[in-house]
Amino acid sequence: MSDQKSNFYSGLQQNLDQLREQGLYKPERVLASRQGAEVVSDDGRTLINMCANNYLGLSGQEWVAQASIDATNKYGYGLSSVRFICGTQTVHKQLEQAISQFLGTEDTILYAAAFDANGGVFEPLFDENDAIISDALNHASIIDGIRLCKAARFRYAHNDMADLEKQLQAAADKRHKIIVTDGVFSMDGTIAQLDKIVALAEQYGALVMIDECHASGFMGKTGRGTHEHHNVVGKIDIITGTLGKALGGAMGGFTSGRKEVIEMLRQKSRPYLFSNTLAPSIAGASLTVLERLSSSTELRDRLHENTAYFRKEIERIGFTIKPGTHPVVPVMLFDAPVAQKFAARMYELGVLLSGFFYPVVPMGQARVRVQLSAAHTREQLETVLRAFEQAGRELGLLKN
Ligand SMILES: *Cc1c(COP(=O)(O)O)cnc(C)c1O
């Protein structure tokens, strides 16, 4: 090997070693089972899973898997084409229509992932005459999408409406302005203040875009999302979201909004034009999921019952959580090594959890993040709470 090449590889190895030393290395956890409230890891352990985005419990469900098999049988395995050449089937159009109906929008465009939806939404719609005003903690895919666009960038302090107003004033001379926020922020379960954001947008003539990856399917009284939760359905200009979390858990994303917006994205959005169509199995299963969620709020209701129960009981045991109502429950342990030790002990006790520490969350804010699911039974949650109590007592973490 040439010196230059071997320097490249040894440099990579050094950087990888450094990540390990800093505790920032992300190993993959290998499951030998379906996704679900209970999973089996590749070492044969059965674990209660508290760290999936499987909010409605659909990822491993038989009827969802069956819907994907039915769609495969009808439409085949794949299209070997982007959408506009020969990769659009009736099932894709039906799903786009169903998403629009579910969200209360005019039209929807599908992507292979929400990462692509966010990556491809700004550049076709905004240029150097315009301004994008973005929450400081927005998802990486929004940040990347904004980078690909020539619009002026304004950032407001996370969830800070006074700072948002300041940024709207700073952007006053721009032609079009759009405020962009995650509907729900996944680290803290913080729900964006969409009522206030919409009011500010109206005052300053700005558009509003929300990323609903941690909201579509279960936020709001019929699960339509954060806009329903805050009573601003019909007042959001652009909604992006994923099919890979609550809405079935496979993969796929979408952008939804006014028909002019979606039509322009179909003409110009690069991840749509230059990447393969969503597999028919996923489109068909997602359609079946949306039909089910439109006809009953049972899963959404069970998720919120589980969330309320867990939030109440975990505090009663003596843990500190970030207050809120979202199924993301940050259990605060503050100290990074403690959070690591705690997650490892919970694993031994049969509970799968993820620990987060700096730089993923601010210094001194280390935590384990619990994510509730409609699939968790009361017995499973009781088992998890007992494990929390035991590990908390062993590590001296309980307030009571
Ligand atoms: C998960 C997530 C995404 C990416 O979704 P994919 O469909 O997995 O690409 C985008 N935005 C937010 C806020 C997310 O949580």
Tab-separated table of C-alpha atoms and ligand atoms in Angstrom:
chain	number	residue	atom	x	y	z
A	1	MET	CA	0.000	0.000	0.000
A	2	SER	CA	1.216	3.545	-0.755
A	3	ASP	CA	2.156	5.782	2.175
A	4	GLN	CA	-0.742	8.144	1.464
A	5	LYS	CA	-3.236	5.302	1.490
A	6	SER	CA	-1.900	3.688	4.642
A	7	ASN	CA	-1.933	7.124	6.336
A	8	PHE	CA	-5.585	7.441	5.432
A	9	TYR	CA	-6.503	4.104	7.021
A	10	SER	CA	-4.344	4.531	10.122
A	11	GLY	CA	-5.809	8.029	10.592
A	12	LEU	CA	-9.307	6.569	10.530
A	13	GLN	CA	-8.303	3.934	13.075
A	14	GLN	CA	-6.900	6.620	15.398
A	15	ASN	CA	-10.106	8.630	15.175
A	16	LEU	CA	-12.176	5.517	15.891
A	17	ASP	CA	-10.012	4.693	18.913
A	18	GLN	CA	-10.467	8.249	20.127
A	19	LEU	CA	-14.258	7.940	19.875
A	20	ARG	CA	-14.077	4.804	22.011
A	21	GLU	CA	-11.866	6.479	24.601
A	22	GLN	CA	-14.225	9.459	24.801
A	23	GLY	CA	-17.207	7.143	25.270
A	24	LEU	CA	-18.776	8.469	22.050
A	25	TYR	CA	-18.561	5.247	20.069
A	26	LYS	CA	-21.964	3.891	19.023
A	27	PRO	CA	-22.058	0.106	18.938
A	28	GLU	CA	-24.972	-1.617	17.203
A	29	ARG	CA	-27.262	-3.715	19.329
A	30	VAL	CA	-28.330	-6.793	17.409
A	31	LEU	CA	-31.849	-8.148	17.774
A	32	ALA	CA	-32.717	-11.707	16.836
A	33	SER	CA	-36.465	-11.090	16.911
A	34	ARG	CA	-39.089	-8.743	15.549
A	35	GLN	CA	-39.301	-5.255	16.955
A	36	GLY	CA	-41.823	-4.986	19.770
A	37	ALA	CA	-42.542	-4.362	23.440
A	38	GLU	CA	-40.433	-7.440	24.048
A	39	VAL	CA	-37.395	-8.288	21.938
A	40	VAL	CA	-34.749	-11.007	21.932
A	41	SER	CA	-31.139	-9.917	21.573
A	42	ASP	CA	-28.596	-11.956	19.647
A	43	ASP	CA	-27.177	-13.288	22.937
A	44	GLY	CA	-30.566	-14.900	23.573
A	45	ARG	CA	-31.801	-12.511	26.261
A	46	THR	CA	-35.419	-11.469	26.343
A	47	LEU	CA	-35.744	-7.743	27.049
A	48	ILE	CA	-38.566	-5.285	27.501
A	49	ASN	CA	-37.855	-2.627	24.924
A	50	MET	CA	-38.121	0.967	26.147
A	51	CYS	CA	-36.090	2.699	23.443
A	52	ALA	CA	-37.858	2.220	20.102
A	53	ASN	CA	-39.820	4.914	18.247
A	54	ASN	CA	-42.516	2.239	18.060
A	55	TYR	CA	-45.097	4.545	19.649
A	56	LEU	CA	-48.193	2.754	18.392
A	57	GLY	CA	-46.599	-0.687	18.642
A	58	LEU	CA	-47.051	-1.429	14.935
A	59	SER	CA	-43.509	-2.364	13.892
A	60	GLY	CA	-43.750	-6.069	14.654
A	61	GLN	CA	-47.524	-6.463	14.322
A	62	GLU	CA	-48.854	-9.373	12.318
A	63	TRP	CA	-51.576	-7.387	10.514
A	64	VAL	CA	-49.076	-4.759	9.382
A	65	ALA	CA	-46.643	-7.410	8.135
A	66	GLN	CA	-49.564	-9.105	6.372
A	67	ALA	CA	-50.575	-5.835	4.689
A	68	SER	CA	-47.026	-5.492	3.363
A	69	ILE	CA	-47.107	-9.080	2.056
A	70	ASP	CA	-50.460	-8.432	0.385
A	71	ALA	CA	-49.068	-5.302	-1.265
A	72	THR	CA	-45.991	-7.217	-2.415
A	73	ASN	CA	-48.184	-9.931	-3.897
A	74	LYS	CA	-50.248	-7.374	-5.761
A	75	TYR	CA	-47.611	-4.804	-6.786
A	76	GLY	CA	-44.393	-6.827	-6.722
A	77	TYR	CA	-41.150	-6.344	-4.859
A	78	GLY	CA	-39.968	-3.082	-6.356
A	79	LEU	CA	-40.070	-0.682	-9.274
A	80	SER	CA	-36.472	-0.231	-10.409
A	81	SER	CA	-37.343	3.355	-11.194
A	82	VAL	CA	-37.717	6.785	-9.725
A	83	ARG	CA	-41.287	7.978	-9.358
A	84	PHE	CA	-41.604	10.118	-12.492
A	85	ILE	CA	-40.188	7.675	-15.042
A	86	CYS	CA	-42.072	4.458	-14.352
A	87	GLY	CA	-42.067	4.110	-10.554
A	88	THR	CA	-45.516	5.328	-9.532
A	89	GLN	CA	-48.249	2.799	-8.777
A	90	THR	CA	-51.821	3.292	-7.671
A	91	VAL	CA	-50.762	2.385	-4.138
A	92	HIS	CA	-48.355	5.364	-4.008
A	93	LYS	CA	-51.084	7.767	-5.125
A	94	GLN	CA	-53.534	6.241	-2.631
A	95	LEU	CA	-51.033	6.618	0.204
A	96	GLU	CA	-50.317	10.242	-0.710
A	97	GLN	CA	-54.019	10.948	-0.669
A	98	ALA	CA	-54.511	9.135	2.645
A	99	ILE	CA	-51.681	11.101	4.298
A	100	SER	CA	-53.158	14.400	3.046
A	101	GLN	CA	-56.544	13.448	4.407
A	102	PHE	CA	-55.060	12.354	7.732
A	103	LEU	CA	-53.088	15.579	8.171
A	104	GLY	CA	-55.716	17.942	6.755
A	105	THR	CA	-53.583	19.126	3.846
A	106	GLU	CA	-54.113	19.360	0.072
A	107	ASP	CA	-51.414	17.058	-1.267
A	108	THR	CA	-48.449	14.908	-0.241
A	109	ILE	CA	-45.238	13.673	-1.841
A	110	LEU	CA	-43.512	10.469	-0.686
A	111	TYR	CA	-39.782	9.997	-0.122
A	112	ALA	CA	-37.595	7.048	0.804
A	113	ALA	CA	-37.088	8.638	4.250
A	114	ALA	CA	-37.995	11.736	6.234
A	115	PHE	CA	-34.292	12.557	6.020
A	116	ASP	CA	-34.833	12.930	2.275
A	117	ALA	CA	-38.075	14.855	2.721
A	118	ASN	CA	-36.249	17.439	4.859
A	119	GLY	CA	-33.191	17.327	2.625
A	120	GLY	CA	-35.265	18.083	-0.467
A	121	VAL	CA	-37.838	20.579	0.755
A	122	PHE	CA	-36.010	23.919	0.986
A	123	GLU	CA	-33.893	24.242	-2.133
A	124	PRO	CA	-36.789	24.023	-4.640
A	125	LEU	CA	-38.924	26.560	-2.756
A	126	PHE	CA	-36.545	29.237	-1.433
A	127	ASP	CA	-33.527	31.165	-2.745
A	128	GLU	CA	-31.172	33.960	-1.680
A	129	ASN	CA	-34.056	36.435	-1.495
A	130	ASP	CA	-35.705	34.415	1.266
A	131	ALA	CA	-35.135	33.579	4.936
A	132	ILE	CA	-35.346	30.303	6.852
A	133	ILE	CA	-35.788	30.757	10.587
A	134	SER	CA	-34.951	27.531	12.380
A	135	ASP	CA	-35.102	26.292	15.996
A	136	ALA	CA	-31.569	25.710	17.315
A	137	LEU	CA	-32.336	22.090	18.218
A	138	ASN	CA	-33.990	21.063	14.949
A	139	HIS	CA	-33.214	17.599	13.593
A	140	ALA	CA	-30.000	17.001	11.642
A	141	SER	CA	-31.943	16.433	8.416
A	142	ILE	CA	-33.508	19.906	8.634
A	143	ILE	CA	-30.085	21.421	9.220
A	144	ASP	CA	-28.721	19.563	6.191
A	145	GLY	CA	-31.700	20.579	4.041
A	146	ILE	CA	-31.199	24.226	4.946
A	147	ARG	CA	-27.503	23.938	4.051
A	148	LEU	CA	-28.450	22.818	0.546
A	149	CYS	CA	-30.514	25.958	-0.012
A	150	LYS	CA	-29.310	29.516	-0.750
A	151	ALA	CA	-31.794	31.244	1.552
A	152	ALA	CA	-30.481	33.391	4.425
A	153	ARG	CA	-30.361	31.422	7.679
A	154	PHE	CA	-31.638	32.619	11.013
A	155	ARG	CA	-31.517	30.485	14.143
A	156	TYR	CA	-33.638	31.067	17.234
A	157	ALA	CA	-32.823	29.737	20.704
A	158	HIS	CA	-34.611	26.452	21.290
A	159	ASN	CA	-38.326	26.903	21.923
A	160	ASP	CA	-37.752	30.605	22.735
A	161	MET	CA	-40.614	32.673	21.317
A	162	ALA	CA	-39.019	36.023	22.217
A	163	ASP	CA	-35.923	35.076	20.254
A	164	LEU	CA	-38.048	33.780	17.379
A	165	GLU	CA	-39.702	37.204	17.202
A	166	LYS	CA	-36.273	38.886	17.217
A	167	GLN	CA	-35.175	36.696	14.302
A	168	LEU	CA	-38.399	37.462	12.395
A	169	GLN	CA	-37.609	41.149	12.807
A	170	ALA	CA	-34.009	40.591	11.678
A	171	ALA	CA	-35.357	38.849	8.554
A	172	ALA	CA	-37.928	41.566	7.847
A	173	ASP	CA	-36.427	42.676	4.519
A	174	LYS	CA	-36.470	39.179	3.044
A	175	ARG	CA	-39.059	38.274	0.396
A	176	HIS	CA	-40.440	35.022	1.855
A	177	LYS	CA	-39.822	33.862	5.405
A	178	ILE	CA	-40.430	30.390	6.801
A	179	ILE	CA	-40.264	29.302	10.429
A	180	VAL	CA	-39.121	25.672	10.776
A	181	THR	CA	-39.423	23.502	13.870
A	182	ASP	CA	-39.633	19.909	14.971
A	183	GLY	CA	-43.233	19.389	16.127
A	184	VAL	CA	-41.823	17.375	19.018
A	185	PHE	CA	-38.140	17.341	20.014
A	186	SER	CA	-37.045	13.781	20.604
A	187	MET	CA	-34.409	14.314	23.322
A	188	ASP	CA	-36.753	15.953	25.856
A	189	GLY	CA	-40.209	15.199	24.443
A	190	THR	CA	-40.715	18.965	24.231
A	191	ILE	CA	-43.754	19.943	22.176
A	192	ALA	CA	-43.216	23.023	19.985
A	193	GLN	CA	-45.470	25.960	20.904
A	194	LEU	CA	-47.251	25.908	17.574
A	195	ASP	CA	-50.098	28.168	18.687
A	196	LYS	CA	-47.601	30.920	19.479
A	197	ILE	CA	-45.478	30.167	16.423
A	198	VAL	CA	-48.513	30.431	14.137
A	199	ALA	CA	-49.507	33.743	15.781
A	200	LEU	CA	-46.015	35.160	15.246
A	201	ALA	CA	-45.973	33.856	11.676
A	202	GLU	CA	-49.248	35.627	10.965
A	203	GLN	CA	-47.980	38.845	12.521
A	204	TYR	CA	-44.765	38.827	10.454
A	205	GLY	CA	-46.103	37.308	7.235
A	206	ALA	CA	-44.076	34.098	7.553
A	207	LEU	CA	-44.821	30.525	6.525
A	208	VAL	CA	-44.592	27.656	9.044
A	209	MET	CA	-43.060	24.210	8.547
A	210	ILE	CA	-43.104	21.385	11.122
A	211	ASP	CA	-41.313	18.050	11.201
A	212	GLU	CA	-43.744	15.553	12.679
A	213	CYS	CA	-41.553	12.466	12.986
A	214	HIS	CA	-42.251	12.158	16.728
A	215	ALA	CA	-45.904	13.216	16.471
A	216	SER	CA	-47.721	11.860	13.399
A	217	GLY	CA	-50.145	9.128	14.428
A	218	PHE	CA	-50.532	9.947	18.108
A	219	MET	CA	-50.300	13.630	19.044
A	220	GLY	CA	-53.622	15.473	19.225
A	221	LYS	CA	-56.940	13.971	20.174
A	222	THR	CA	-57.261	11.915	16.991
A	223	GLY	CA	-53.515	11.440	16.504
A	224	ARG	CA	-53.098	13.791	13.541
A	225	GLY	CA	-50.074	15.475	15.075
A	226	THR	CA	-48.760	18.527	16.883
A	227	HIS	CA	-50.959	20.835	14.810
A	228	GLU	CA	-54.018	19.039	16.148
A	229	HIS	CA	-52.572	19.053	19.683
A	230	HIS	CA	-52.274	22.869	19.484
A	231	ASN	CA	-55.462	23.436	17.521
A	232	VAL	CA	-53.799	24.905	14.445
A	233	VAL	CA	-54.863	22.356	11.826
A	234	GLY	CA	-54.994	24.109	8.440
A	235	LYS	CA	-52.559	26.820	9.572
A	236	ILE	CA	-49.316	24.948	8.929
A	237	ASP	CA	-47.871	25.422	5.443
A	238	ILE	CA	-45.535	22.425	5.227
A	239	ILE	CA	-45.527	19.180	7.228
A	240	THR	CA	-42.771	16.601	6.922
A	241	GLY	CA	-42.899	13.229	8.609
A	242	THR	CA	-41.784	9.623	8.622
A	243	LEU	CA	-43.416	6.262	8.000
A	244	GLY	CA	-40.553	4.727	9.998
A	245	LYS	CA	-41.696	5.514	13.543
A	246	ALA	CA	-45.293	5.446	14.805
A	247	LEU	CA	-46.875	4.851	11.382
A	248	GLY	CA	-45.596	1.308	10.961
A	249	GLY	CA	-41.865	1.587	11.526
A	250	ALA	CA	-40.420	0.320	8.231
A	251	MET	CA	-39.110	3.380	6.422
A	252	GLY	CA	-40.257	6.160	4.154
A	253	GLY	CA	-41.073	9.811	4.559
A	254	PHE	CA	-43.325	12.512	3.216
A	255	THR	CA	-43.863	16.209	2.728
A	256	SER	CA	-47.423	17.489	2.858
A	257	GLY	CA	-48.988	20.888	2.256
A	258	ARG	CA	-50.580	23.121	-0.357
A	259	LYS	CA	-50.845	21.643	-3.837
A	260	GLU	CA	-48.534	24.261	-5.412
A	261	VAL	CA	-45.784	23.328	-2.953
A	262	ILE	CA	-46.105	19.600	-3.583
A	263	GLU	CA	-46.312	20.085	-7.345
A	264	MET	CA	-43.071	22.114	-7.301
A	265	LEU	CA	-41.358	19.469	-5.164
A	266	ARG	CA	-42.342	16.822	-7.731
A	267	GLN	CA	-40.594	18.952	-10.366
A	268	LYS	CA	-37.474	20.001	-8.471
A	269	SER	CA	-36.853	18.071	-5.257
A	270	ARG	CA	-33.626	16.160	-5.776
A	271	PRO	CA	-34.155	13.157	-3.435
A	272	TYR	CA	-37.487	12.631	-5.218
A	273	LEU	CA	-36.118	13.012	-8.737
A	274	PHE	CA	-32.907	11.051	-8.306
A	275	SER	CA	-33.737	8.277	-5.827
A	276	ASN	CA	-35.824	5.151	-6.145
A	277	THR	CA	-39.527	4.970	-5.384
A	278	LEU	CA	-40.790	3.752	-2.001
A	279	ALA	CA	-41.238	-0.051	-2.078
A	280	PRO	CA	-44.873	-1.062	-2.686
A	281	SER	CA	-44.832	-3.287	0.414
A	282	ILE	CA	-44.225	-0.204	2.572
A	283	ALA	CA	-46.708	1.965	0.692
A	284	GLY	CA	-49.413	-0.702	1.015
A	285	ALA	CA	-48.809	-1.381	4.699
A	286	SER	CA	-48.667	2.344	5.501
A	287	LEU	CA	-51.998	2.795	3.748
A	288	THR	CA	-53.546	0.029	5.854
A	289	VAL	CA	-52.096	1.622	9.015
A	290	LEU	CA	-53.588	5.028	8.155
A	291	GLU	CA	-56.993	3.487	7.462
A	292	ARG	CA	-56.877	1.837	10.879
A	293	LEU	CA	-55.740	5.013	12.665
A	294	SER	CA	-58.420	7.075	10.922
A	295	SER	CA	-61.174	4.752	12.085
A	296	SER	CA	-60.114	4.344	15.724
A	297	THR	CA	-58.041	6.179	18.316
A	298	GLU	CA	-57.595	3.006	20.377
A	299	LEU	CA	-53.814	2.721	19.931
A	300	ARG	CA	-53.245	6.428	20.415
A	301	ASP	CA	-55.348	6.326	23.588
A	302	ARG	CA	-53.501	3.317	24.974
A	303	LEU	CA	-50.159	5.013	24.299
A	304	HIS	CA	-51.228	8.095	26.259
A	305	GLU	CA	-52.569	5.955	29.123
A	306	ASN	CA	-49.253	4.090	29.283
A	307	THR	CA	-47.371	7.385	29.179
A	308	ALA	CA	-49.404	8.983	31.976
A	309	TYR	CA	-49.050	5.844	34.113
A	310	PHE	CA	-45.299	5.601	33.605
A	311	ARG	CA	-44.658	9.318	34.186
A	312	LYS	CA	-46.629	9.225	37.449
A	313	GLU	CA	-45.067	6.007	38.779
A	314	ILE	CA	-41.455	6.806	37.895
A	315	GLU	CA	-41.704	10.062	39.858
A	316	ARG	CA	-43.391	8.277	42.754
A	317	ILE	CA	-40.435	5.872	42.926
A	318	GLY	CA	-38.155	8.861	43.335
A	319	PHE	CA	-36.681	9.633	39.922
A	320	THR	CA	-36.559	13.078	38.354
A	321	ILE	CA	-38.051	13.369	34.882
A	322	LYS	CA	-38.461	16.222	32.462
A	323	PRO	CA	-42.099	17.194	32.917
A	324	GLY	CA	-44.470	16.855	29.993
A	325	THR	CA	-47.031	14.606	28.356
A	326	HIS	CA	-45.129	13.060	25.449
A	327	PRO	CA	-44.228	9.318	25.385
A	328	VAL	CA	-40.566	10.340	25.312
A	329	VAL	CA	-39.714	10.415	29.041
A	330	PRO	CA	-36.212	11.644	29.917
A	331	VAL	CA	-35.247	10.144	33.288
A	332	MET	CA	-32.576	12.509	34.524
A	333	LEU	CA	-29.421	11.003	36.056
A	334	PHE	CA	-27.257	14.092	35.348
A	335	ASP	CA	-23.890	12.325	35.536
A	336	ALA	CA	-22.615	10.568	32.381
A	337	PRO	CA	-20.879	7.544	34.011
A	338	VAL	CA	-23.938	7.036	36.245
A	339	ALA	CA	-26.231	7.048	33.195
A	340	GLN	CA	-23.993	4.462	31.510
A	341	LYS	CA	-23.862	2.283	34.617
A	342	PHE	CA	-27.595	2.576	35.084
A	343	ALA	CA	-28.430	1.556	31.493
A	344	ALA	CA	-26.047	-1.433	31.804
A	345	ARG	CA	-27.693	-2.550	35.069
A	346	MET	CA	-31.144	-2.202	33.527
A	347	TYR	CA	-29.996	-4.421	30.672
A	348	GLU	CA	-28.995	-7.084	33.217
A	349	LEU	CA	-32.445	-6.691	34.748
A	350	GLY	CA	-34.048	-7.291	31.339
A	351	VAL	CA	-34.853	-3.740	30.223
A	352	LEU	CA	-33.510	-2.189	27.051
A	353	LEU	CA	-32.874	1.547	27.436
A	354	SER	CA	-30.595	4.114	25.907
A	355	GLY	CA	-28.385	6.460	27.885
A	356	PHE	CA	-27.569	9.946	26.581
A	357	PHE	CA	-24.792	12.199	27.731
A	358	TYR	CA	-22.690	15.094	26.518
A	359	PRO	CA	-22.357	16.067	23.673
A	360	VAL	CA	-25.733	14.593	22.638
A	361	VAL	CA	-27.340	16.471	25.554
A	362	PRO	CA	-25.877	19.436	27.494
A	363	MET	CA	-23.105	18.825	30.064
A	364	GLY	CA	-24.542	17.679	33.408
A	365	GLN	CA	-27.838	16.609	31.798
A	366	ALA	CA	-27.084	12.902	31.319
A	367	ARG	CA	-30.142	10.717	31.269
A	368	VAL	CA	-31.790	7.551	30.131
A	369	ARG	CA	-34.577	8.145	27.652
A	370	VAL	CA	-37.675	6.002	28.002
A	371	GLN	CA	-40.071	5.742	25.073
A	372	LEU	CA	-43.515	4.367	25.772
A	373	SER	CA	-45.478	2.301	23.295
A	374	ALA	CA	-49.112	1.291	22.931
A	375	ALA	CA	-47.768	-2.262	22.772
A	376	HIS	CA	-46.482	-2.204	26.373
A	377	THR	CA	-48.769	-4.105	28.709
A	378	ARG	CA	-49.361	-2.878	32.241
A	379	GLU	CA	-47.451	-5.934	33.525
A	380	GLN	CA	-44.441	-5.048	31.376
A	381	LEU	CA	-44.459	-1.475	32.638
A	382	GLU	CA	-44.696	-2.719	36.231
A	383	THR	CA	-41.673	-4.958	35.601
A	384	VAL	CA	-39.771	-2.026	34.125
A	385	LEU	CA	-40.664	0.200	37.086
A	386	ARG	CA	-39.510	-2.475	39.549
A	387	ALA	CA	-36.203	-2.679	37.679
A	388	PHE	CA	-35.885	1.130	37.823
A	389	GLU	CA	-36.503	1.010	41.556
A	390	GLN	CA	-33.957	-1.757	42.110
A	391	ALA	CA	-31.217	-0.229	39.952
A	392	GLY	CA	-31.966	3.212	41.389
A	393	ARG	CA	-31.653	1.916	44.943
A	394	GLU	CA	-28.423	0.030	44.172
A	395	LEU	CA	-26.851	3.146	42.676
A	396	GLY	CA	-28.240	5.474	45.334
A	397	LEU	CA	-30.268	7.548	42.881
A	398	LEU	CA	-33.706	7.678	44.504
A	399	LYS	CA	-34.970	10.879	46.075
A	400	ASN	CA	-37.325	9.032	48.414
B	1	LIG	C1	-36.248	10.236	12.793
B	1	LIG	C2	-36.348	11.656	12.366
B	1	LIG	C3	-36.115	12.024	11.033
B	1	LIG	C4	-35.647	11.036	9.994
B	1	LIG	O1	-36.667	10.143	9.686
B	1	LIG	P1	-36.343	8.917	8.698
B	1	LIG	O2	-37.627	8.617	8.021
B	1	LIG	O3	-35.845	7.823	9.559
B	1	LIG	O4	-35.302	9.390	7.742
B	1	LIG	C5	-36.309	13.340	10.672
B	1	LIG	N1	-36.698	14.271	11.579
B	1	LIG	C6	-36.910	13.954	12.884
B	1	LIG	C7	-37.358	15.005	13.839
B	1	LIG	C8	-36.727	12.636	13.314
B	1	LIG	O5	-36.913	12.331	14.588
